[in-house]
Short mmCIF file of C-alpha atoms in Angstrom, two decimals:
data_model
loop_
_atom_site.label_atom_id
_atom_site.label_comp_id
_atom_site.label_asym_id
_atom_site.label_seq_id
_atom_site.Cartn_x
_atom_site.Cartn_y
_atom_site.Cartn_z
CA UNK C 1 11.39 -9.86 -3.78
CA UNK C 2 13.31 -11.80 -6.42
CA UNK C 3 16.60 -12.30 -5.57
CA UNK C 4 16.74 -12.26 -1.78
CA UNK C 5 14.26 -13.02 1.75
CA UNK C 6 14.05 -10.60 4.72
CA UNK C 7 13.60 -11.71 7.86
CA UNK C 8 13.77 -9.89 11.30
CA UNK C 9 15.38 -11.21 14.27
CA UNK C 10 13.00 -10.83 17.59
CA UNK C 11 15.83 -11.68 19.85
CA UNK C 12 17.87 -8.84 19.41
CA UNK C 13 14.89 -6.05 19.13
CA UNK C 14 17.08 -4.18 21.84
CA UNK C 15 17.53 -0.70 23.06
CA UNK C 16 17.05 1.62 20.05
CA UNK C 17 18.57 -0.49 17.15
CA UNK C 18 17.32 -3.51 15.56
CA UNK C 19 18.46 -6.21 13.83
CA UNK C 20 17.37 -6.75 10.21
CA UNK C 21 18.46 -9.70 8.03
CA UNK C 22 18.42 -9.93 4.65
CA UNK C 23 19.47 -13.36 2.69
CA UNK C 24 20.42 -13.91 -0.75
CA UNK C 25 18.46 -17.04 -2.26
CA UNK C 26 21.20 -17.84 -3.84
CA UNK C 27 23.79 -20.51 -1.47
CA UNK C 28 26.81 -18.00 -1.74
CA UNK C 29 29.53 -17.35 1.12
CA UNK C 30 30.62 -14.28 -1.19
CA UNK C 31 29.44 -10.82 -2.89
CA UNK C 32 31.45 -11.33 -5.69
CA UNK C 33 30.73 -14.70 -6.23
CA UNK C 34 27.41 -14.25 -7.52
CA UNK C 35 26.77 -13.26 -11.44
CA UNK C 36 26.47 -9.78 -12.62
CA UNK C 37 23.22 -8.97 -13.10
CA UNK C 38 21.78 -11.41 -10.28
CA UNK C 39 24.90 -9.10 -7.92
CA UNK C 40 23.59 -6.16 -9.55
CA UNK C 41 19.78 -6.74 -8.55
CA UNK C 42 20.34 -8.15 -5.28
CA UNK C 43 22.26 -5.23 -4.41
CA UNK C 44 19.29 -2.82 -5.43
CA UNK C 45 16.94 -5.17 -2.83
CA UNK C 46 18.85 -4.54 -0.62
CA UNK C 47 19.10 -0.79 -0.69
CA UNK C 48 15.23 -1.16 -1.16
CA UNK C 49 15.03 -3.14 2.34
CA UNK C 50 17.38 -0.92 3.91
CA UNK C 51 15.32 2.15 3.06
CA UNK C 52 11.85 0.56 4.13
CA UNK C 53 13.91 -0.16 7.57
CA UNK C 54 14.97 3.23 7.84
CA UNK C 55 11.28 4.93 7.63
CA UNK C 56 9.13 2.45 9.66
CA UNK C 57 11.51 2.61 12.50
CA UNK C 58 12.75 6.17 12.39
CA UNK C 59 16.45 5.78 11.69
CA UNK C 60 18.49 8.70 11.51
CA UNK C 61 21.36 6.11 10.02
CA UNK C 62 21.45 2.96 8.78
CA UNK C 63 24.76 0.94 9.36
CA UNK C 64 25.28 -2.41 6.99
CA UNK C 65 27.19 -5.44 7.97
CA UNK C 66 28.21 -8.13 5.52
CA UNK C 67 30.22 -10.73 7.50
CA UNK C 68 29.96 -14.80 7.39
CA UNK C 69 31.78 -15.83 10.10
CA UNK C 70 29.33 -17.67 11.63
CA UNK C 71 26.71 -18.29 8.83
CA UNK C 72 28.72 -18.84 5.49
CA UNK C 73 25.17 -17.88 3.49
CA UNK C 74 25.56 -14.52 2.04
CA UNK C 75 23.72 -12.18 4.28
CA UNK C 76 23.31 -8.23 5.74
CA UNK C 77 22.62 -7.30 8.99
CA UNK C 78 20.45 -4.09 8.40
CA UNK C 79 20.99 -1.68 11.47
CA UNK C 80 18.51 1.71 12.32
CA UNK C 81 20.25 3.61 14.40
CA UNK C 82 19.92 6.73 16.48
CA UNK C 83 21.49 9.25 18.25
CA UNK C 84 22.83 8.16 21.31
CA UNK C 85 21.49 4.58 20.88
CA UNK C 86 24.67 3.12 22.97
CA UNK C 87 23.77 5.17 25.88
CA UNK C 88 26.61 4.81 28.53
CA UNK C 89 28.58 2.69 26.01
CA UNK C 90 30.65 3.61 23.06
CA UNK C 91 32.51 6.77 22.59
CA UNK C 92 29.54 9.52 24.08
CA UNK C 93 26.77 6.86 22.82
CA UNK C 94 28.28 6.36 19.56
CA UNK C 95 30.01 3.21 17.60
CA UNK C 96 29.33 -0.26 16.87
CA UNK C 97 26.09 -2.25 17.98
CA UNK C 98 28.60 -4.97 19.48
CA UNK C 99 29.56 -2.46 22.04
CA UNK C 100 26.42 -2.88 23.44
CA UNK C 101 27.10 -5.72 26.79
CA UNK C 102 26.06 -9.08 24.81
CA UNK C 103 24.07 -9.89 28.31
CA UNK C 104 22.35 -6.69 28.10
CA UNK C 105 21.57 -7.40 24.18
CA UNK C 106 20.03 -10.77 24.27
CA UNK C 107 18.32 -9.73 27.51
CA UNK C 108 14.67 -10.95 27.09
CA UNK C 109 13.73 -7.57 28.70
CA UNK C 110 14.92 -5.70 25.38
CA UNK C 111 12.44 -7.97 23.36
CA UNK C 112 9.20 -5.79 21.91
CA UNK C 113 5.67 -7.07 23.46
CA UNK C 114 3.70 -8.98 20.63
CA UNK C 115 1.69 -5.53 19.98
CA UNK C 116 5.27 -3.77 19.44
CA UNK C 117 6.10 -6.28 17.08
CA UNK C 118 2.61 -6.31 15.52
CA UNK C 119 3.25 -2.64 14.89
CA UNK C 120 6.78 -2.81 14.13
CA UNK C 121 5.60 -5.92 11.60
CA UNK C 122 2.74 -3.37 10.12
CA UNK C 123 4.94 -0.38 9.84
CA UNK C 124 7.55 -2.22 7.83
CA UNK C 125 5.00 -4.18 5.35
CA UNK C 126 3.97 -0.67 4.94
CA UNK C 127 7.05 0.80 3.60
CA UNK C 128 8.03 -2.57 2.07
CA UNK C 129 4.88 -2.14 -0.52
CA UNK C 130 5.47 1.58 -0.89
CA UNK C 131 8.76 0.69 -2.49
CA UNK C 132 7.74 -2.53 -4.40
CA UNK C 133 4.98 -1.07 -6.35
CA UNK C 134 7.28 1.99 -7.47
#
C-alpha cells in the first residue's frame, strides 16, 4: 500500500468487533489537509482495507471512525461488526463500540489465543492480496 500502513490492535480483539487501524504516511492531523490526489488515493486504501476487514472476519457492517483526539496522526479505526455484538449493552445490542464497559474491553480475557490471531492474521493477508492484485 502506497499511501497509508495497517496495523491491528491485539488489545482490543474483544467480543465480536475488532479494532483495525489504518495510518496515513503522511504526518497530517486532518482529511482535508492532505493534497488531492494523495486524499483521493488514500481514501480508495482505505475502502480497500475496510473491505478485506469485512470478509476475513465476517462483518455484516463495517462502522469508520476518524477522530484525533488522542493521536493527532491522521488515522481510521476500522470496525466489523455484527448483530447483537453489544450483547446486554446498547439499545437491544446495538450502537457504538464505546458502549461496551472499557474494563470489560481491555479485559485480557477478550484477547484471541496466538492461533486465533495466526488465523485472524492469515485470513486478512488473504483478502488483503485478493484486492491488491485486482
Amino acid at each position: 500500500m502506497d499511501f497509508s500502513r495497517y496495523y491491528r490492535n491485539r488489545a482490543q480483539l474483544i467480543y465480536s468487533f475488532d479494532l483495525n487501524i489504518f495510518l496515513c504516511k503522511e504526518h497530517k492531523t486532518e482529511l482535508f489537509e492532505l493534497e488531492p490526489v494523495f486524499k483521493r488515493l488514500f481514501l480508495e486504501e482505505m475502502s480497500m482495507v475496510a473491505e478485506a476487514v469485512y470478509h476475513a472476519f465476517g462483518a455484516e457492517k463495517m462502522n469508520y471512525e476518524l477522530l484525533g483526539n488522542g493521536d493527532t496522526h491522521l488515522h481510521w479505526h476500522l470496525f466489523p461488526r455484527k448483530e447483537n455484538d453489544l450483547g446486554e449493552y446498547g439499545n437491544h445490542g446495538k450502537g457504538p463500540v464505546w458502549w461496551y464497559p472499557m474494563e470489560q474491553m481491555y479485559d485480557e480475557t477478550n484477547c484471541p489465543s496466538p492461533e486465533e490471531l495466526e488465523k485472524m492474521k492469515t485470513a486478512l493477508k488473504r483478502e488483503l492480496d485478493k484486492r491488491i492484485s485486482e
